[in-house]
Structure formats: structure tokens, C-alpha cells
Amino acid sequence: MSGPGARGRVGRAGRGSLAVAALLLASVAHAAPPTTWTNRLGMVFVKVPAGSFTMGGVEPPEVLAQAYPTLETRRFTDLADEQPAHAVHIRRAFYLGQHEVTVGQFRRFIEASGYVPESIADGTGGYGYNAQYDPATTRRGDAFEGRDPRYSWRNPGFAQGDDHPVVNITWNDAQALAAWLTRTDGHRYRLPTEAEWEYACRAGTRTRYPHGDDPQGLTQVANTFDQTAVPLWARWQQHALAGSDGHAFTAPVGSYAPNAFGLHDMLGNAWEWVSDWHGDDYYAKSPPSDPQGPAEGSVRVRRGGSWHTWSFYARCGYRNWNSPETRYTLVGMRLVREIAPAPRRRNPAR
């Protein structure tokens, strides 16, 4: 985790062949306004329709090099886990959080449930921003200071309001919130699968970002690494977008326009845990309908980038990962609320 695009561990280099001509693009409807539902914590959920889309796939390195000229070639070839592009069918509609889970919502969960987040329970804390911290003085060169008990979901080292995305959340913390809501709310909550997440992020598109291929367009639709953050991170200024999204750290959720499904901040603001274990070669053997990820693993996937993420790593298809116990000042969550299947009709009496 030594930079805005660093993964939890290094993936295998190489690229699979890109054969997408016969694959399905997303089949979604965009005309109707999104159907929403709000739960007891004030979380608004948007109904995402069933449909098909093309998941994964990477452009040739020479194309990526033109789009991201400040990055080394190895960053374009170290994407084997995004291959191959493959057709995926999401068979059931589901409700997905319109926004990332907020600080205020997580606080209400803590107060109502008595749950103790891992950063506090194990006494080691989380990570946080400290203007005096120098990554060069540490063995790993982490971009942020930690673990330290003074950092947690309550304090990521910068000011947050209740409407900001909660960060320093472990995968296990996210599971605890989903389980508590399931017990108390009468509906089943969970983290989205990786396939559900990418399907919802793309919302019918096949471009790098929901708005298109131009990285500079992110400043209008997402909170990522740009000129607002450069004064705090001068050593990475060459990787900053030319414009400004107005936020050096997290932004209030919903500060930017939604995608075609009515979902905000699918890219930027906070990385989002998904349910899947990570597998470098999983895409090559993934089932075509409702893939759930590998049966086992050592690290869980997180998606979407954050306020500190370079544009290359805030693409819809980019995969990142960490151990389930990781708590980091860039990582939060978004939940699914399942839609119960309609009861089966009895055959009428004859």
C-alpha cells in the first residue's frame, strides 16, 4: 500500500488475449428513474435490474500508455487478473446502496448493536493522514501512518462529517454490519459480489469509466487524485488529474452526478469491499451466471478507487485486494439488500 494505486500484494504480470467480439454488452434500461428504498439507518438503496455485461478485459499496453503517459509500462502489463474479458449474466435484480456507507450510518450501527470494530477491538488501530509523516522513514513505505491506535473509523487523520464515507473499515466489520441489519431489519444484507459491483459500476457502458474513456473527465464525476490534493502529495503531482474535484480528502456522499443506474461514487471517494476472495486466474474459469469468486483464498477484493487514487486505478475493471483484517484510511463499503423472490403461484384448481 505504498501509493495511490498500490495493491495489497503484487499480482502476476502478463496479459491474456483480448477476444471480446462475440461477448455481450450490458443489457439495461436507462429511461425510467431509479426505484429506491430506505432502511432504518437511513441508507438509500437503488434497484439494479438483472442483465448481462462484459466483465474484465484490458486494452493493449500501447493504448494505455497513450492515455496514462506518466506511468511506467510495467503498470500496464501487470493486469493479468483482469483477463480474459468474459460474458456475465446477473440473473436477479438487487438493491445496492445508492451511496457508500457513511460515518453517521456506521455510528448508528455501533450504538445500536454494541459491535466493536476490529481497529479498536485488537488495540492496533488503523491508518491515518499525518502531514508530518514521511513514508521514506518506514520499511514498507506506506502512504499513510499506521497501524496506530489513534486512527480508526472515528479518526482517519482528516476531518469528516456524518455524510462522508466511513473508512478504516475491515472486511469483517462490513460483514458484521450486514449481519446485524439482516437480523434486525427483516431483509438479507450482504456485500456485493465482484461481478455485481462491476455490473452496477458500468451501468451499461463498456468504457474505462461510466462517463467514457477520458481520465480527465473524472474530476466532474468522482473524487480521485487531482490538483486539490497535490499540495499535500507533491511527490505524486505528475499523476494528478489536471482539474479539480474540490476535495483533497473524502467528499460528502452524493457530491457528484450518479451513473445511469442512479448510483453515486462507484468510482472514487472510498474503495469498497466486495464479498469475493481474489484469484489471479479466476476470470478464466468463472461461471457465466452470478459468479461468486473463488471458494477460498487469502485476500478479499476491493473495488472502485478512492479520494487518493490515480485515475488509472479508478477504472471500472481494476481489481485491488487486501486481507480481511486490513483497515485503511482509503477503504470503506457499500451494501446489497437482496430482493426476496416472489412467492410461487399455485396452479388453479381444475
XYZ file of C-alpha atoms in Angstrom:
350
model
C 0.000 0.000 0.000
C 2.825 2.366 -0.847
C 0.974 4.581 -3.328
C -2.452 5.669 -4.539
C -2.664 2.683 -6.881
C -0.798 0.111 -4.804
C -2.413 -3.252 -4.281
C -2.437 -5.305 -1.118
C 0.047 -7.649 -2.783
C 1.705 -7.805 -6.176
C -0.255 -9.560 -8.921
C 1.308 -11.791 -11.585
C 2.491 -9.976 -14.685
C 1.204 -10.780 -18.116
C -1.896 -10.362 -20.218
C -4.351 -12.830 -21.617
C -5.650 -12.472 -25.142
C -8.439 -9.949 -25.624
C -11.242 -11.659 -27.530
C -14.393 -9.657 -26.991
C -16.042 -9.544 -30.395
C -18.680 -12.152 -29.544
C -19.281 -11.113 -25.970
C -22.441 -9.464 -24.715
C -22.569 -5.804 -23.763
C -24.731 -4.785 -20.823
C -28.450 -5.069 -21.498
C -30.023 -2.442 -19.262
C -32.755 0.163 -19.442
C -31.927 3.774 -18.581
C -35.135 5.637 -19.333
C -37.025 5.176 -16.060
C -35.908 6.912 -12.835
C -34.314 4.546 -10.308
C -36.506 2.713 -7.828
C -35.239 3.402 -4.304
C -35.830 2.044 -0.808
C -34.568 3.383 2.547
C -33.730 1.312 5.638
C -33.694 2.009 9.370
C -30.195 3.560 9.301
C -31.154 5.971 6.540
C -29.311 4.021 3.841
C -30.922 4.600 0.450
C -30.865 1.604 -1.904
C -31.346 1.667 -5.682
C -32.874 -1.232 -7.568
C -30.362 -2.607 -10.079
C -32.027 -4.681 -12.805
C -30.944 -8.142 -13.878
C -28.921 -8.187 -17.070
C -25.786 -9.214 -18.922
C -22.463 -7.434 -19.432
C -18.843 -7.997 -20.400
C -16.601 -8.201 -17.329
C -12.860 -7.598 -17.367
C -10.569 -7.276 -20.340
C -7.624 -4.901 -20.777
C -6.665 -2.622 -23.632
C -3.234 -3.116 -25.286
C -0.333 -1.585 -23.295
C 0.451 0.877 -26.083
C -3.113 2.226 -25.939
C -2.977 2.560 -22.163
C 0.432 4.251 -22.384
C -1.074 6.998 -24.540
C -3.948 7.522 -22.112
C -1.737 7.455 -18.983
C 1.634 8.874 -20.140
C 3.103 9.375 -16.648
C 3.025 5.665 -15.752
C 5.687 3.031 -16.398
C 4.959 0.236 -18.902
C 5.005 -2.420 -16.164
C 1.801 -0.972 -14.738
C 0.002 -1.801 -17.986
C 1.296 -5.374 -18.178
C 0.698 -6.214 -14.511
C -3.024 -6.722 -15.071
C -3.317 -10.446 -15.696
C -6.149 -10.768 -13.192
C -8.369 -8.538 -15.372
C -8.194 -11.147 -18.157
C -9.924 -12.560 -20.057
C -12.935 -10.425 -20.892
C -15.964 -12.665 -20.378
C -19.741 -12.527 -20.555
C -21.538 -12.479 -17.201
C -25.257 -12.728 -16.556
C -26.730 -11.278 -13.356
C -29.950 -13.271 -13.113
C -31.740 -11.397 -10.341
C -32.322 -7.734 -9.664
C -30.950 -6.455 -6.349
C -30.889 -3.305 -4.271
C -27.478 -1.640 -3.993
C -26.600 1.251 -1.720
C -27.044 4.495 -3.618
C -24.047 5.765 -1.669
C -21.170 4.318 0.280
C -21.958 3.638 3.948
C -21.438 6.906 5.811
C -19.763 7.792 9.084
C -23.154 8.636 10.594
C -24.745 5.375 9.499
C -21.837 3.342 10.847
C -22.020 5.239 14.141
C -25.728 4.428 14.471
C -24.915 0.771 13.840
C -22.230 0.803 16.564
C -24.533 2.494 19.063
C -27.457 0.150 18.373
C -25.526 -3.118 18.170
C -22.626 -2.698 20.578
C -20.259 -4.014 17.919
C -16.588 -3.112 18.404
C -14.729 -2.554 15.090
C -11.530 -4.515 14.664
C -9.269 -1.458 14.732
C -10.461 -0.864 18.296
C -11.045 -4.449 19.413
C -7.490 -5.620 18.689
C -5.922 -2.427 20.042
C -3.725 -1.836 16.988
C -5.822 0.896 15.373
C -5.923 1.831 11.701
C -4.124 4.142 9.299
C -4.354 7.903 9.031
C -3.150 11.035 7.324
C -0.418 12.904 9.180
C 1.208 15.892 7.484
C 4.433 15.230 9.435
C 4.653 11.566 8.440
C 7.338 10.630 5.897
C 6.821 7.287 4.075
C 10.551 7.143 3.336
C 11.249 6.563 7.032
C 9.287 3.274 7.107
C 10.266 -0.183 5.930
C 7.194 -0.661 3.728
C 6.883 2.921 2.577
C 3.162 3.062 3.295
C 1.493 6.209 2.048
C -0.207 6.718 5.418
C 0.821 6.400 9.044
C -0.293 3.287 10.893
C -1.269 0.998 12.343
C -1.741 3.297 15.283
C -4.440 3.168 17.993
C -5.315 6.819 17.473
C -6.593 6.045 13.961
C -9.892 4.234 13.410
C -13.242 4.755 11.671
C -13.671 7.713 14.034
C -10.395 9.330 13.021
C -8.711 8.781 9.631
C -6.413 11.747 10.234
C -8.617 14.312 8.499
C -11.991 15.878 9.242
C -15.147 14.053 8.204
C -18.810 14.835 8.614
C -21.536 12.265 9.184
C -22.287 12.372 5.447
C -18.777 11.280 4.425
C -17.972 7.637 3.605
C -16.735 5.704 6.602
C -13.160 4.395 6.160
C -10.683 2.320 8.190
C -13.272 -0.463 7.931
C -12.189 -4.091 7.657
C -13.946 -6.676 5.507
C -15.003 -8.323 8.765
C -16.501 -5.032 10.009
C -18.530 -4.794 6.791
C -19.750 -8.357 7.310
C -20.773 -7.501 10.869
C -22.878 -4.546 9.697
C -24.568 -6.673 7.030
C -25.292 -9.469 9.529
C -26.762 -7.060 12.098
C -29.034 -5.448 9.527
C -30.143 -8.891 8.359
C -31.075 -9.860 11.936
C -32.885 -6.648 12.770
C -34.340 -5.334 9.512
C -36.245 -8.252 8.041
C -34.197 -8.340 4.819
C -30.962 -10.037 3.816
C -27.990 -7.685 3.523
C -24.524 -8.545 2.249
C -21.551 -7.189 0.373
C -21.975 -7.228 -3.408
C -20.161 -9.880 -5.381
C -17.364 -8.587 -7.547
C -19.482 -9.245 -10.656
C -22.478 -7.377 -9.217
C -20.211 -4.474 -8.313
C -18.677 -4.132 -11.787
C -22.067 -4.571 -13.461
C -23.503 -1.786 -11.287
C -20.472 0.449 -11.832
C -20.550 0.116 -15.622
C -24.331 0.629 -15.781
C -24.478 -0.368 -19.411
C -21.110 1.016 -20.530
C -18.005 -0.750 -21.829
C -15.605 2.177 -21.383
C -12.873 2.711 -18.778
C -15.221 4.825 -16.689
C -19.020 5.205 -16.773
C -18.581 8.656 -18.348
C -16.249 7.399 -21.113
C -12.536 6.772 -21.668
C -11.063 10.189 -20.806
C -9.369 10.135 -17.368
C -9.704 13.921 -17.087
C -13.478 13.552 -17.024
C -13.216 12.030 -13.559
C -12.942 15.484 -11.991
C -16.598 16.082 -12.882
C -17.999 12.768 -11.675
C -15.710 11.336 -8.983
C -13.432 12.226 -6.089
C -9.971 10.963 -7.087
C -6.378 12.255 -7.020
C -6.250 15.685 -8.668
C -4.991 19.237 -8.254
C -6.870 19.748 -4.982
C -4.728 17.058 -3.363
C -1.390 17.986 -4.975
C -0.324 20.462 -2.247
C -0.493 17.575 0.251
C 1.192 15.000 -2.028
C 3.668 16.972 -4.141
C 5.824 13.927 -4.892
C 2.950 12.426 -6.902
C 1.869 15.598 -8.682
C 2.704 14.180 -12.124
C -0.051 11.588 -11.616
C -2.717 14.084 -10.583
C -5.556 14.941 -12.926
C -5.308 18.403 -14.447
C -8.589 19.625 -12.998
C -10.033 19.739 -9.511
C -12.963 17.889 -7.986
C -12.968 20.196 -4.955
C -11.959 17.679 -2.285
C -8.469 16.792 -1.047
C -9.855 14.048 1.216
C -13.260 12.327 1.298
C -16.294 14.186 -0.002
C -19.885 14.017 1.264
C -21.515 11.059 -0.462
C -23.554 12.021 -3.499
C -21.458 15.119 -4.248
C -21.119 14.076 -7.880
C -23.587 13.021 -10.559
C -24.845 9.426 -10.441
C -24.255 6.830 -13.148
C -27.046 5.521 -15.387
C -28.316 3.237 -12.605
C -28.627 6.175 -10.192
C -25.593 5.153 -8.087
C -23.126 7.724 -6.737
C -19.376 7.398 -6.079
C -18.946 3.969 -7.623
C -15.531 5.338 -8.535
C -13.511 7.412 -6.084
C -14.178 8.652 -2.546
C -13.541 5.269 -0.849
C -12.501 1.819 -2.006
C -15.373 -0.621 -1.457
C -15.070 -4.149 -0.125
C -16.856 -6.846 -2.117
C -17.598 -10.387 -0.995
C -15.178 -12.344 -3.212
C -11.854 -13.925 -2.464
C -9.310 -12.791 -5.048
C -7.883 -15.197 -7.603
C -5.361 -14.188 -10.292
C -6.825 -16.651 -12.787
C -10.460 -16.691 -11.679
C -11.813 -14.915 -14.764
C -10.612 -17.781 -16.978
C -12.847 -20.275 -15.142
C -15.608 -18.042 -13.798
C -19.164 -19.357 -14.367
C -21.237 -17.298 -16.804
C -24.107 -16.656 -14.374
C -23.816 -14.941 -10.974
C -20.128 -15.739 -10.262
C -19.298 -15.761 -6.565
C -15.492 -15.724 -6.738
C -13.061 -18.459 -5.670
C -14.149 -20.871 -2.945
C -11.140 -19.910 -0.826
C -8.239 -17.512 -0.727
C -6.125 -15.261 1.462
C -7.232 -11.790 0.351
C -10.607 -10.171 -0.376
C -11.305 -7.913 -3.330
C -11.976 -4.206 -3.048
C -13.125 -2.046 -5.932
C -13.610 1.493 -7.194
C -10.667 3.599 -6.075
C -10.654 6.400 -3.522
C -10.025 10.107 -2.984
C -6.280 9.310 -3.132
C -6.314 7.035 -6.202
C -4.652 7.810 -9.537
C -7.022 7.722 -12.498
C -5.536 4.517 -13.963
C -6.544 2.628 -10.820
C -10.026 4.131 -10.701
C -11.194 2.257 -13.817
C -14.370 0.176 -13.644
C -12.408 -3.014 -14.297
C -9.459 -2.538 -11.927
C -9.159 -5.127 -9.146
C -7.481 -4.473 -5.811
C -7.281 -6.641 -2.705
C -6.256 -6.913 0.931
C -6.544 -9.337 3.830
C -9.981 -9.297 5.546
C -8.396 -7.702 8.637
C -6.976 -4.735 6.727
C -8.193 -1.362 7.914
C -7.036 1.569 5.819
C -7.806 5.242 5.551
C -8.964 4.756 1.943
C -11.257 1.733 2.352
C -14.984 1.656 3.116
C -18.032 -0.268 1.904
C -21.375 -0.341 0.126
C -24.071 -2.943 0.805
C -26.575 -5.005 -1.147
C -30.101 -5.577 0.119
C -31.459 -8.650 -1.577
C -34.869 -8.647 -3.204
C -36.822 -11.640 -1.983
C -38.076 -13.819 -4.843
C -41.801 -13.563 -5.489
C -43.813 -16.432 -3.967
C -44.662 -19.164 -6.439
C -48.268 -19.244 -7.570
C -50.259 -22.377 -7.041
C -51.861 -23.923 -10.065
C -55.569 -23.019 -10.111
C -57.977 -25.780 -9.207
C -59.255 -27.682 -12.193
